[in-house]
Coordinates of C-alpha atoms in Angstrom, one line a residue:
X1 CA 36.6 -20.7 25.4
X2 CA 37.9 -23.6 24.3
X3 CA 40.8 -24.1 21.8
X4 CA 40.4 -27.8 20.3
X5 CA 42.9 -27.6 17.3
X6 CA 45.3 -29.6 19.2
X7 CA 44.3 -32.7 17.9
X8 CA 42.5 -32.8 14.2
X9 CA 39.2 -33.6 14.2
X10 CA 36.5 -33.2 11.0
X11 CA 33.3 -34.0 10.1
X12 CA 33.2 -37.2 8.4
X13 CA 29.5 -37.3 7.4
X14 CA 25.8 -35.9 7.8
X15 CA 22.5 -36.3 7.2
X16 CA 19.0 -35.5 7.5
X17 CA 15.4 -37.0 8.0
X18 CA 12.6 -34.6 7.4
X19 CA 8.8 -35.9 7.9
X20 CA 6.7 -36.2 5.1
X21 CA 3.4 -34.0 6.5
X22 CA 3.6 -30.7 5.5
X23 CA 1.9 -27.6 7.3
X24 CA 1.7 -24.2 5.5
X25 CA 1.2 -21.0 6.8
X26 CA -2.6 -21.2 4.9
X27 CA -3.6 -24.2 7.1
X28 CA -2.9 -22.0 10.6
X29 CA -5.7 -19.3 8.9
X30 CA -8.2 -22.6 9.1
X31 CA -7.8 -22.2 13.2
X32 CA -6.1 -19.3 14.1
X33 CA -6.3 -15.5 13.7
X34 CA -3.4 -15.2 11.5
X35 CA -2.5 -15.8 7.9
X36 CA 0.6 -16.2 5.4
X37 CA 1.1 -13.1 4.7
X38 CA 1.1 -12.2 9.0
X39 CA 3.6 -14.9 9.8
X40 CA 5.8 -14.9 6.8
X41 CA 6.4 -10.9 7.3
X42 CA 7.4 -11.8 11.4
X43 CA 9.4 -14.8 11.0
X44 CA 10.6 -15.5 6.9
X45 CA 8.8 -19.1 7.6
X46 CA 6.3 -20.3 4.7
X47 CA 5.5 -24.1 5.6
X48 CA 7.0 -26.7 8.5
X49 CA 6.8 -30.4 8.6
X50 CA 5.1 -32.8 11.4
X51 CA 5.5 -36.2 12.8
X52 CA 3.3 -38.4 11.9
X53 CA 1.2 -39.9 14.3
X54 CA 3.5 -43.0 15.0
X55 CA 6.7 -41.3 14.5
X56 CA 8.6 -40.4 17.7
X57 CA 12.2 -38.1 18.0
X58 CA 14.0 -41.5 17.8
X59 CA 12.6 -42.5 14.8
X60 CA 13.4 -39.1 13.1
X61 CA 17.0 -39.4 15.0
X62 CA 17.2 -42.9 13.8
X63 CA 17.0 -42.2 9.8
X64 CA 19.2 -38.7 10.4
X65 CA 21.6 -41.0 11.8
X66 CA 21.7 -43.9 9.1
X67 CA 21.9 -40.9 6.2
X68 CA 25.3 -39.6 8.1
X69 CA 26.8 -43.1 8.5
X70 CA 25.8 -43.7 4.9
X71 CA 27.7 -40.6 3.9
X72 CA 30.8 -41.3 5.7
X73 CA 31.1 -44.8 4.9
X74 CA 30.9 -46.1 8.4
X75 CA 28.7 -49.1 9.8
X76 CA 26.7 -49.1 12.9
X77 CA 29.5 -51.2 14.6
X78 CA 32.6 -48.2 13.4
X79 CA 30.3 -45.9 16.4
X80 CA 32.3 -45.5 19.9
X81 CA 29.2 -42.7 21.2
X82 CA 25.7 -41.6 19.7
X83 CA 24.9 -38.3 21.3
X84 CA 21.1 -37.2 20.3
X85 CA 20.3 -33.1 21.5
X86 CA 17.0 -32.8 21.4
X87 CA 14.3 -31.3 24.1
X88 CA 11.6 -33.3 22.9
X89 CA 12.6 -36.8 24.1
X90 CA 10.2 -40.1 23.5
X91 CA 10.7 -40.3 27.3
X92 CA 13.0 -38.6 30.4
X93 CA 13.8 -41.7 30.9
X94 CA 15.8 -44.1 29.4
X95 CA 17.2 -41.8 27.0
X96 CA 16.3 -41.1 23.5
X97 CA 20.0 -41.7 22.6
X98 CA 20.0 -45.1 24.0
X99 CA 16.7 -46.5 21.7
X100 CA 18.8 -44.3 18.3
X101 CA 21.7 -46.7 19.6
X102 CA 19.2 -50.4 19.8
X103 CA 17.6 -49.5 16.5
X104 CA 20.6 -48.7 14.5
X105 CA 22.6 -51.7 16.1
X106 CA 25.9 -49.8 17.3
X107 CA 26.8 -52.8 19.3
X108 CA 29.9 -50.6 20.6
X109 CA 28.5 -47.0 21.3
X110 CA 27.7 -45.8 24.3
X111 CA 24.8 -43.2 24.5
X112 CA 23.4 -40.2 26.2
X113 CA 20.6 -37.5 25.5
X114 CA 22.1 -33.4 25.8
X115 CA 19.2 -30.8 26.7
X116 CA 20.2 -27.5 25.8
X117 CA 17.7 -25.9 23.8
X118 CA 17.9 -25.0 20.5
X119 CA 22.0 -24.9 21.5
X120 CA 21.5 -28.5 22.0
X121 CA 23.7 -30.1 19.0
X122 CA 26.5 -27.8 19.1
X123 CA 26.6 -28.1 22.6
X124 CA 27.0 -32.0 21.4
X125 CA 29.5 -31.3 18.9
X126 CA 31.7 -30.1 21.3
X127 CA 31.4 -32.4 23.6
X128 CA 32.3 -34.8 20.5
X129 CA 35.3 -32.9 20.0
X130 CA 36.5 -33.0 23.0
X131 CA 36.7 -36.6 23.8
X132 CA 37.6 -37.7 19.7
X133 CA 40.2 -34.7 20.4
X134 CA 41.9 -36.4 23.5
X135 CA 41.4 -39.8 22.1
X136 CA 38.3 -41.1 24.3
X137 CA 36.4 -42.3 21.2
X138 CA 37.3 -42.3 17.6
X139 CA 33.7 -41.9 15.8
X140 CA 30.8 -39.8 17.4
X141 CA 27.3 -39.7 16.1
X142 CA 25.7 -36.1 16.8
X143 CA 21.9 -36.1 16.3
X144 CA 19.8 -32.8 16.5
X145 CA 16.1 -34.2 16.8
X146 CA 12.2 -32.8 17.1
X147 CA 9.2 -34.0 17.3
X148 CA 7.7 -30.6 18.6
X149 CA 4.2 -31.7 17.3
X150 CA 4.1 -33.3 20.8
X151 CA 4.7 -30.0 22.9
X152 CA 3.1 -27.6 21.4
X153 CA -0.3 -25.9 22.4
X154 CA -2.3 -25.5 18.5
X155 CA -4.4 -22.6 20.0
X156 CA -1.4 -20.6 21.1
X157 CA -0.6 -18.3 18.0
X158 CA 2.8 -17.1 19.6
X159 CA 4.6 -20.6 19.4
X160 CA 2.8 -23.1 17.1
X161 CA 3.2 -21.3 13.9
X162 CA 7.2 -21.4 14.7
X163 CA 8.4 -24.6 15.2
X164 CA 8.6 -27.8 13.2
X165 CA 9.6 -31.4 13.1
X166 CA 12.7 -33.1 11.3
X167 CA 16.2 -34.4 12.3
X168 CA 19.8 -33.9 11.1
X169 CA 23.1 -35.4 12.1
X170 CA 26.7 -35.9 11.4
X171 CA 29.7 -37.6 12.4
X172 CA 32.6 -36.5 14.3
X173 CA 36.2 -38.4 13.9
X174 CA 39.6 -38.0 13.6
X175 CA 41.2 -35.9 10.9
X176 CA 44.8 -36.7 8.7
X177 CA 47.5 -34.3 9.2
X178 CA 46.8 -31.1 8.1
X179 CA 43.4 -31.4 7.4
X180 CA 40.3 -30.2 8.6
X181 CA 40.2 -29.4 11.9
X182 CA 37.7 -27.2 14.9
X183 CA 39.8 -24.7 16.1
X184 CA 37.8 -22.9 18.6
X185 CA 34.2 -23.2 20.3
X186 CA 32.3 -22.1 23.3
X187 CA 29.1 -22.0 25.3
X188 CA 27.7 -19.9 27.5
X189 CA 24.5 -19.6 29.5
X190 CA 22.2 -16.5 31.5
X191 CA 20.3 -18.7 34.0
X192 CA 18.5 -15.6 35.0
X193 CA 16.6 -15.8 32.0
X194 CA 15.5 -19.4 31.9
X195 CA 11.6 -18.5 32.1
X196 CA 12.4 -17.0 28.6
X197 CA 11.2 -20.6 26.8
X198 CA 10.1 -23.1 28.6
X199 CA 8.4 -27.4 28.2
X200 CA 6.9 -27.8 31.2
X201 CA 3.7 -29.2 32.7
X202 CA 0.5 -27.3 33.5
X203 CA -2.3 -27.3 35.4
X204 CA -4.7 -28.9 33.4
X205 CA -2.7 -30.3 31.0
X206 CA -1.5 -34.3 30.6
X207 CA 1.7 -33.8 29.2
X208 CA 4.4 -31.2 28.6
X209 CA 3.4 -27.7 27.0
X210 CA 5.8 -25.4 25.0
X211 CA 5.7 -21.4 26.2
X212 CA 8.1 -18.8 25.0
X213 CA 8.0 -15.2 25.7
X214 CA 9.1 -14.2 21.8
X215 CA 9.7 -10.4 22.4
X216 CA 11.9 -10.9 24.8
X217 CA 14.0 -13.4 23.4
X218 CA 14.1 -11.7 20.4
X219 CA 15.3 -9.0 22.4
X220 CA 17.8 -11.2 24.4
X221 CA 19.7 -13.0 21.2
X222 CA 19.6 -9.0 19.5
X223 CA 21.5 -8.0 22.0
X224 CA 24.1 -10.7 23.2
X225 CA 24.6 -12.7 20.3
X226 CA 26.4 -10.0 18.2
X227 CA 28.6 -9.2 20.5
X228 CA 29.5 -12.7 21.8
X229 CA 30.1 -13.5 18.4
X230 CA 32.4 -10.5 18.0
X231 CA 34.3 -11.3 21.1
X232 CA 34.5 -15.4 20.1
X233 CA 36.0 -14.3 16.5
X234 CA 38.5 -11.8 18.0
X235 CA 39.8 -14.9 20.4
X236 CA 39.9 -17.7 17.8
X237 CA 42.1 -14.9 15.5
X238 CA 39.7 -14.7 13.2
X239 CA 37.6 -11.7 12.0
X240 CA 33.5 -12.3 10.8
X241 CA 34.7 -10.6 7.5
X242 CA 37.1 -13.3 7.4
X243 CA 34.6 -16.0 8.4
X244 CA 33.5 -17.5 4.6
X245 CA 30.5 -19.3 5.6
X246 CA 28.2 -19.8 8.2
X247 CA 26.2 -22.2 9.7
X248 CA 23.1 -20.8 12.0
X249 CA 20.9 -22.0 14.0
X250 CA 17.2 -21.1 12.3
X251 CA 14.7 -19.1 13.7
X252 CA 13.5 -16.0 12.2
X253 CA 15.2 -14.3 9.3
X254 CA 14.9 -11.2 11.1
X255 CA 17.1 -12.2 13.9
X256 CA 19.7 -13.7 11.2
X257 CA 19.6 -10.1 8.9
X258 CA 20.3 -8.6 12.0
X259 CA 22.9 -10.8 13.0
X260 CA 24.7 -10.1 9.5
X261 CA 24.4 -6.6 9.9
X262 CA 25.8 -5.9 13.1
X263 CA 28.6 -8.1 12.2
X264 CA 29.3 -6.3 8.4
X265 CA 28.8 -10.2 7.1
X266 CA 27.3 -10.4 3.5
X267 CA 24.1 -12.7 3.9
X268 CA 25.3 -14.5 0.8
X269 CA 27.7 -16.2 3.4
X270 CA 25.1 -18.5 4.8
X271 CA 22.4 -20.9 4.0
X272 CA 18.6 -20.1 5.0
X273 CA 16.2 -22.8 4.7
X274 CA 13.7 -21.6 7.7
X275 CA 11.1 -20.9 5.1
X276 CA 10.9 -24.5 4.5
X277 CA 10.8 -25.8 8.0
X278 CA 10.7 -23.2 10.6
X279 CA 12.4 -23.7 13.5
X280 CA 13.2 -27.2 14.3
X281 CA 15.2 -26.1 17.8
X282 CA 18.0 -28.6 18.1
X283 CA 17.6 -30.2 15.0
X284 CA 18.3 -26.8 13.3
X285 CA 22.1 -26.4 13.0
X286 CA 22.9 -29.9 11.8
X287 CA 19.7 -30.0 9.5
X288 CA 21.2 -26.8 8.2
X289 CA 24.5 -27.9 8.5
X290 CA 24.1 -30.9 6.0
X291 CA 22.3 -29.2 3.1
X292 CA 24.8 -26.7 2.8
X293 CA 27.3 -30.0 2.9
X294 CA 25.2 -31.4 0.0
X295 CA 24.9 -28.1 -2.3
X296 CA 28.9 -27.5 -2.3
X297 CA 28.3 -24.7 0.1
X298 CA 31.1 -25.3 2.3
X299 CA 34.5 -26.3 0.7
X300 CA 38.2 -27.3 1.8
X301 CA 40.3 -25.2 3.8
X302 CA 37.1 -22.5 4.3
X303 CA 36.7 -21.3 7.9
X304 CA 33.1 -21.9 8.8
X305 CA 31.0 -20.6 12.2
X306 CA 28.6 -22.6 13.4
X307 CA 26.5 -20.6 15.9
X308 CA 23.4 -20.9 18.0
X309 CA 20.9 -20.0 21.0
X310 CA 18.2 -21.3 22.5
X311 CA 16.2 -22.1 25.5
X312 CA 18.0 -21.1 29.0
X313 CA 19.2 -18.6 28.2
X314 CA 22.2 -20.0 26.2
X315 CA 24.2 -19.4 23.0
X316 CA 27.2 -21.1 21.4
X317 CA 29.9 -21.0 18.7
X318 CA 32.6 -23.7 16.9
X319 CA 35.0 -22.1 14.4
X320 CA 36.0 -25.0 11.6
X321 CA 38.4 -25.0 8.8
X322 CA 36.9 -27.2 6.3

């Protein structure tokens, strides 16, 4: 674990950018053997949005990004690094960071791409923290983008009716004296269980396919993520009873009741907005992350968790005091 109090650093900003195209639950019964009532009941989600056609992750990074500089204040030019977390790229190569960086015109920001699964932006975060903690830049833009139309397989009941499209991002800089601040954060990863959701190409197939084995990961986060969790509050000093908001990653409601549950956490202590957009992987947290910004839900001198896990097996945690 990390302890990254030493130096203050806040969130100065976020943002979001969710595509207009709306899919329901409804429209799956068209194609699929399933219905509303099927999926709603397994995973709390109602309706998702898609891509347009000539939309791309770096143009859904792009507008995330300009609504977090918009609500910190800060120009294009104020940027030392534009990190973008995503596992739906426009290409492997260059990376989507770098085209977020060209269209926005941070002439001074570096860029690179973090592939984590749906860890991805906290994974960013505390990279951000890090190097705005020990002074290596002074403003980070953190992007979690998807464009997981492009992945996924639309006869495959088991994945398509989870995921959706959108972006969300903030912005990482240096806090006053004595006020906000991370205090703690952490990553960790079970390689052994990296078949568990996978992009990859297939025989047959042109371009990069998403496959998950739900059962078991649902299995996998049940299990580990409570008590990781557990274990990350008792190092930071902190309790989950004394946590007073949370910030999840989004993916089924059942996983997050669960979650709450095992930890004695009231559920009123977080946002849920997967019934609106499923699960948009790295895009998640920060999507998340800004609305409850933008309702009031987080307020000064709170602690707030942000947690997630995704694809690799990996999960992750940041402990901030608002």
């Amino acid at each position: 674990m990390a302890i990254i109090n030493g130096y203050p650093v806040k969130i100065a900003g976020t943002g979001k950018y969710i595509p207009e195209k709306v899919m329901t639950n409804f429209d799956f019964e068209k194609f699929l053997d399933t219905s509303d009532e099927w999926i709603q009941s397994r995973t709390g989600i109602k309706k998702r949005h898609i891509a347009a056609d000539d939309e791309r992750c770096s143009d859904l990074a792009y507008k995330a990004g300009l609504a977090a500089l918009a609500d910190a204040g800060l120009q294009p030019d104020d940027l030392d690094l534009i990190i973008v977390a995503t596992d739906t790229p426009d290409t492997n190569c260059p990376c989507t960071s770098a085209k977020v960086q060209g269209k926005l015109g941070a002439n001074n920001a570096g860029a690179y791409d973090v592939l984590a699964g749906c860890t991805g932006s906290l994974t960013a975060m505390l990279t951000a923290i890090g190097g705005v903690a020990c002074g290596v830049w002074n403003n980070v833009l953190v992007i979690g983008a998807e464009d997981f139309a492009s992945v996924l397989d639309w006869n495959d009941r088991s994945t398509c009716i989870l995921f959706g499209d959108g972006a969300g991002a903030c912005i990482l800089t240096r806090s006053e004296e004595g006020g906000p601040r991370f205090v703690s954060g952490e990553i960790v990863a079970d390689g052994n269980k990296y078949d568990l959701i996978t992009i990859d190409k297939e025989e047959g197939t042109p371009s990069p396919v998403l496959r998950m084995k739900g059962s078991e990961v649902f299995r996998f986060v049940n299990t580990h993520l409570p008590p990781f969790l557990k274990n990350f509050c008792e190092k930071s000093g902190v309790t989950p009873a004394e946590v007073d908001f949370w910030v999840l990653h989004q993916a089924n409601t059942r996983i997050i009741d669960g979650l709450f549950k095992r930890l004695g956490v009231s559920t009123d202590r977080t946002l849920v907005n997967l019934e609106n957009y499923g699960n948009t992987s790295a895009a998640s947290l920060v999507v998340t992350l800004d609305e409850s910004m933008k309702e009031g839900r987080i307020k000064r001198g709170e602690k707030v968790m942000f947690t997630a896990f995704g694809a690799g097996m990996t999960l992750g945690a940041l402990l901030y005091e608002a």
